[in-house]
PDB file of C-alpha atoms in Angstrom:
ATOM      1  CA  ASP A   1     -24.046  33.349  72.646  1.00  0.00           C
ATOM      2  CA  VAL A   2     -26.774  32.307  75.041  1.00  0.00           C
ATOM      3  CA  VAL A   3     -30.121  32.027  73.248  1.00  0.00           C
ATOM      4  CA  ILE A   4     -33.612  31.754  74.705  1.00  0.00           C
ATOM      5  CA  ASP A   5     -36.360  30.282  72.508  1.00  0.00           C
ATOM      6  CA  VAL A   6     -39.727  31.370  73.881  1.00  0.00           C
ATOM      7  CA  GLY A   7     -42.661  29.245  72.733  1.00  0.00           C
ATOM      8  CA  THR A   8     -40.307  26.643  71.311  1.00  0.00           C
ATOM      9  CA  GLY A   9     -43.000  24.388  69.837  1.00  0.00           C
ATOM     10  CA  THR A  10     -41.125  21.687  67.908  1.00  0.00           C
ATOM     11  CA  GLY A  11     -37.749  23.149  68.895  1.00  0.00           C
ATOM     12  CA  ILE A  12     -36.747  24.139  65.362  1.00  0.00           C
ATOM     13  CA  LEU A  13     -35.425  27.592  66.327  1.00  0.00           C
ATOM     14  CA  SER A  14     -33.512  26.081  69.251  1.00  0.00           C
ATOM     15  CA  ILE A  15     -31.956  23.429  67.030  1.00  0.00           C
ATOM     16  CA  ALA A  16     -31.039  26.006  64.375  1.00  0.00           C
ATOM     17  CA  SER A  17     -29.494  28.259  67.037  1.00  0.00           C
ATOM     18  CA  ALA A  18     -27.378  25.393  68.376  1.00  0.00           C
ATOM     19  CA  LEU A  19     -26.303  24.301  64.890  1.00  0.00           C
ATOM     20  CA  PHE A  20     -25.327  27.886  64.041  1.00  0.00           C
ATOM     21  CA  GLY A  21     -23.022  28.078  67.053  1.00  0.00           C
ATOM     22  CA  ALA A  22     -24.968  29.179  70.127  1.00  0.00           C
ATOM     23  CA  ARG A  23     -23.063  28.264  73.276  1.00  0.00           C
ATOM     24  CA  HIS A  24     -26.305  27.195  74.977  1.00  0.00           C
ATOM     25  CA  VAL A  25     -30.010  27.444  74.189  1.00  0.00           C
ATOM     26  CA  TYR A  26     -32.835  27.515  76.721  1.00  0.00           C
ATOM     27  CA  ALA A  27     -36.154  26.480  75.162  1.00  0.00           C
ATOM     28  CA  TYR A  28     -39.457  27.199  76.896  1.00  0.00           C
ATOM     29  CA  ASP A  29     -43.055  26.352  76.071  1.00  0.00           C
ATOM     30  CA  LEU A  30     -46.217  26.344  78.147  1.00  0.00           C
ATOM     31  CA  ASP A  31     -47.615  23.294  76.335  1.00  0.00           C
ATOM     32  CA  GLU A  32     -46.434  19.984  77.797  1.00  0.00           C
ATOM     33  CA  LEU A  33     -46.779  18.247  74.398  1.00  0.00           C
ATOM     34  CA  ALA A  34     -44.612  20.923  72.772  1.00  0.00           C
ATOM     35  CA  VAL A  35     -41.934  20.337  75.409  1.00  0.00           C
ATOM     36  CA  LYS A  36     -42.009  16.593  74.662  1.00  0.00           C
ATOM     37  CA  SER A  37     -41.906  17.219  70.906  1.00  0.00           C
ATOM     38  CA  ALA A  38     -39.023  19.678  71.198  1.00  0.00           C
ATOM     39  CA  THR A  39     -37.095  17.285  73.442  1.00  0.00           C
ATOM     40  CA  LEU A  40     -37.501  14.453  70.934  1.00  0.00           C
ATOM     41  CA  ASN A  41     -36.462  16.645  67.977  1.00  0.00           C
ATOM     42  CA  ILE A  42     -33.449  17.969  69.889  1.00  0.00           C
ATOM     43  CA  GLN A  43     -32.361  14.378  70.631  1.00  0.00           C
ATOM     44  CA  ARG A  44     -32.858  13.393  66.979  1.00  0.00           C
ATOM     45  CA  ASN A  45     -30.507  16.231  66.014  1.00  0.00           C
ATOM     46  CA  ASN A  46     -27.950  15.347  68.719  1.00  0.00           C
ATOM     47  CA  GLN A  47     -28.206  18.777  70.343  1.00  0.00           C
ATOM     48  CA  GLN A  48     -29.247  17.748  73.870  1.00  0.00           C
ATOM     49  CA  ASP A  49     -25.893  18.882  75.296  1.00  0.00           C
ATOM     50  CA  LYS A  50     -26.465  22.422  74.017  1.00  0.00           C
ATOM     51  CA  ILE A  51     -30.238  22.819  74.546  1.00  0.00           C
ATOM     52  CA  THR A  52     -32.214  22.789  77.784  1.00  0.00           C
ATOM     53  CA  VAL A  53     -35.996  22.401  77.364  1.00  0.00           C
ATOM     54  CA  GLN A  54     -38.467  23.274  80.110  1.00  0.00           C
ATOM     55  CA  GLN A  55     -42.162  23.864  80.497  1.00  0.00           C
ATOM     56  CA  ASN A  56     -42.666  27.531  81.385  1.00  0.00           C
ATOM     57  CA  ASP A  57     -45.033  30.455  80.833  1.00  0.00           C
ATOM     58  CA  LEU A  58     -43.025  32.760  78.537  1.00  0.00           C
ATOM     59  CA  LEU A  59     -40.121  34.094  80.660  1.00  0.00           C
ATOM     60  CA  SER A  60     -41.875  33.944  84.018  1.00  0.00           C
ATOM     61  CA  GLY A  61     -39.296  33.281  86.727  1.00  0.00           C
ATOM     62  CA  VAL A  62     -36.403  32.919  84.256  1.00  0.00           C
ATOM     63  CA  GLN A  63     -33.212  34.255  85.847  1.00  0.00           C
ATOM     64  CA  LEU A  64     -30.793  33.995  82.921  1.00  0.00           C
ATOM     65  CA  GLU A  65     -28.875  36.619  81.009  1.00  0.00           C
ATOM     66  CA  ALA A  66     -29.184  36.017  77.270  1.00  0.00           C
ATOM     67  CA  ASP A  67     -27.641  37.496  74.150  1.00  0.00           C
ATOM     68  CA  VAL A  68     -30.564  36.594  71.873  1.00  0.00           C
ATOM     69  CA  ILE A  69     -34.233  35.768  72.316  1.00  0.00           C
ATOM     70  CA  VAL A  70     -36.155  34.155  69.469  1.00  0.00           C
ATOM     71  CA  ALA A  71     -39.932  34.054  69.615  1.00  0.00           C
ATOM     72  CA  ASN A  72     -42.275  32.897  66.868  1.00  0.00           C
ATOM     73  CA  LEU A  73     -45.479  33.996  68.590  1.00  0.00           C
ATOM     74  CA  LEU A  74     -48.635  35.948  67.881  1.00  0.00           C
ATOM     75  CA  ALA A  75     -48.552  39.723  68.398  1.00  0.00           C
ATOM     76  CA  ASP A  76     -50.470  39.806  71.691  1.00  0.00           C
ATOM     77  CA  ILE A  77     -48.030  37.315  73.207  1.00  0.00           C
ATOM     78  CA  VAL A  78     -44.988  39.251  71.944  1.00  0.00           C
ATOM     79  CA  ILE A  79     -46.503  42.326  73.608  1.00  0.00           C
ATOM     80  CA  ARG A  80     -46.825  40.389  76.896  1.00  0.00           C
ATOM     81  CA  LEU A  81     -43.240  39.174  76.499  1.00  0.00           C
ATOM     82  CA  ALA A  82     -41.616  42.584  75.864  1.00  0.00           C
ATOM     83  CA  GLY A  83     -40.987  43.635  79.475  1.00  0.00           C
ATOM     84  CA  ASP A  84     -39.536  40.302  80.563  1.00  0.00           C
ATOM     85  CA  ALA A  85     -37.435  40.140  77.389  1.00  0.00           C
ATOM     86  CA  GLY A  86     -35.704  43.328  78.476  1.00  0.00           C
ATOM     87  CA  ARG A  87     -35.193  41.878  81.943  1.00  0.00           C
ATOM     88  CA  VAL A  88     -33.277  38.823  80.688  1.00  0.00           C
ATOM     89  CA  LEU A  89     -31.408  40.311  77.711  1.00  0.00           C
ATOM     90  CA  ARG A  90     -27.934  41.771  78.046  1.00  0.00           C
ATOM     91  CA  LYS A  91     -27.523  45.377  76.956  1.00  0.00           C
ATOM     92  CA  ASP A  92     -27.444  45.383  73.141  1.00  0.00           C
ATOM     93  CA  GLY A  93     -28.986  41.903  73.137  1.00  0.00           C
ATOM     94  CA  CYS A  94     -31.375  41.042  70.351  1.00  0.00           C
ATOM     95  CA  LEU A  95     -35.011  39.976  70.278  1.00  0.00           C
ATOM     96  CA  ILE A  96     -36.161  38.365  67.039  1.00  0.00           C
ATOM     97  CA  ALA A  97     -39.951  38.130  67.071  1.00  0.00           C
ATOM     98  CA  SER A  98     -41.932  36.621  64.221  1.00  0.00           C
ATOM     99  CA  GLY A  99     -45.472  35.378  63.703  1.00  0.00           C
ATOM    100  CA  ILE A 100     -46.879  38.916  63.777  1.00  0.00           C
ATOM    101  CA  VAL A 101     -49.724  39.792  61.428  1.00  0.00           C
ATOM    102  CA  LYS A 102     -49.010  42.942  59.371  1.00  0.00           C
ATOM    103  CA  ASN A 103     -51.915  44.954  60.830  1.00  0.00           C
ATOM    104  CA  GLN A 104     -50.508  44.430  64.363  1.00  0.00           C
ATOM    105  CA  GLN A 105     -46.925  45.454  63.553  1.00  0.00           C
ATOM    106  CA  HIS A 106     -47.238  49.033  64.817  1.00  0.00           C
ATOM    107  CA  GLU A 107     -48.710  47.947  68.165  1.00  0.00           C
ATOM    108  CA  VAL A 108     -45.865  45.446  68.729  1.00  0.00           C
ATOM    109  CA  GLU A 109     -43.195  47.978  67.744  1.00  0.00           C
ATOM    110  CA  GLU A 110     -44.667  50.601  70.112  1.00  0.00           C
ATOM    111  CA  LYS A 111     -44.589  48.127  73.009  1.00  0.00           C
ATOM    112  CA  LEU A 112     -41.020  47.098  72.238  1.00  0.00           C
ATOM    113  CA  ILE A 113     -39.866  50.722  72.070  1.00  0.00           C
ATOM    114  CA  SER A 114     -41.607  51.563  75.360  1.00  0.00           C
ATOM    115  CA  SER A 115     -39.869  48.517  76.899  1.00  0.00           C
ATOM    116  CA  GLY A 116     -36.380  49.782  76.025  1.00  0.00           C
ATOM    117  CA  PHE A 117     -35.824  48.346  72.555  1.00  0.00           C
ATOM    118  CA  SER A 118     -34.887  49.957  69.264  1.00  0.00           C
ATOM    119  CA  ILE A 119     -36.317  48.464  66.086  1.00  0.00           C
ATOM    120  CA  GLU A 120     -33.343  47.402  63.974  1.00  0.00           C
ATOM    121  CA  ASN A 121     -35.093  45.658  61.103  1.00  0.00           C
ATOM    122  CA  THR A 122     -38.447  44.337  59.948  1.00  0.00           C
ATOM    123  CA  LEU A 123     -39.163  41.686  57.367  1.00  0.00           C
ATOM    124  CA  GLU A 124     -42.465  40.902  55.681  1.00  0.00           C
ATOM    125  CA  LEU A 125     -43.595  37.804  53.843  1.00  0.00           C
ATOM    126  CA  GLU A 126     -47.178  37.342  52.670  1.00  0.00           C
ATOM    127  CA  GLY A 127     -48.637  39.551  55.417  1.00  0.00           C
ATOM    128  CA  TRP A 128     -46.515  38.125  58.232  1.00  0.00           C
ATOM    129  CA  ILE A 129     -43.919  40.271  59.994  1.00  0.00           C
ATOM    130  CA  ALA A 130     -40.654  39.524  61.770  1.00  0.00           C
ATOM    131  CA  ILE A 131     -39.107  42.226  63.929  1.00  0.00           C
ATOM    132  CA  VAL A 132     -35.473  42.423  64.992  1.00  0.00           C
ATOM    133  CA  ALA A 133     -35.111  44.652  68.054  1.00  0.00           C
ATOM    134  CA  LYS A 134     -32.034  45.575  70.105  1.00  0.00           C
ATOM    135  CA  PHE A 135     -32.312  46.048  73.862  1.00  0.00           C
ATOM    136  CA  LEU A 136     -30.820  49.396  74.787  1.00  0.00           C
ATOM    137  CA  GLY A 137     -30.581  48.602  78.467  1.00  0.00           C
TER     138      GLY A 137
END
């Protein structure tokens, strides 16, 4: 699978995706220091052949077709991401969004549904929500 990690931070989700068998991972973060940190961590885990890291604002200008998008971001950023996520995901592709505070879950789910996703699963841990959504195309 082709995976996109939006807001990669330290690169942990990119590294995990590569180690679990992703064909290629594209990792994006707006923060230049995060890009440097992710690059270093990816090298330390010998995954530089499978992971491409770039500085970018969410999915702006990204012209890939992905099977999975992972995004550990706050709710308002997931809401901003929803439309572009549908643009780059293959039909039946999966968006896994975490970092959502419980009281913002409904707002995020509504935006995902209006952007062409179905909510497949939600997980909660100590007031934080992760949403697994499938792009219906």
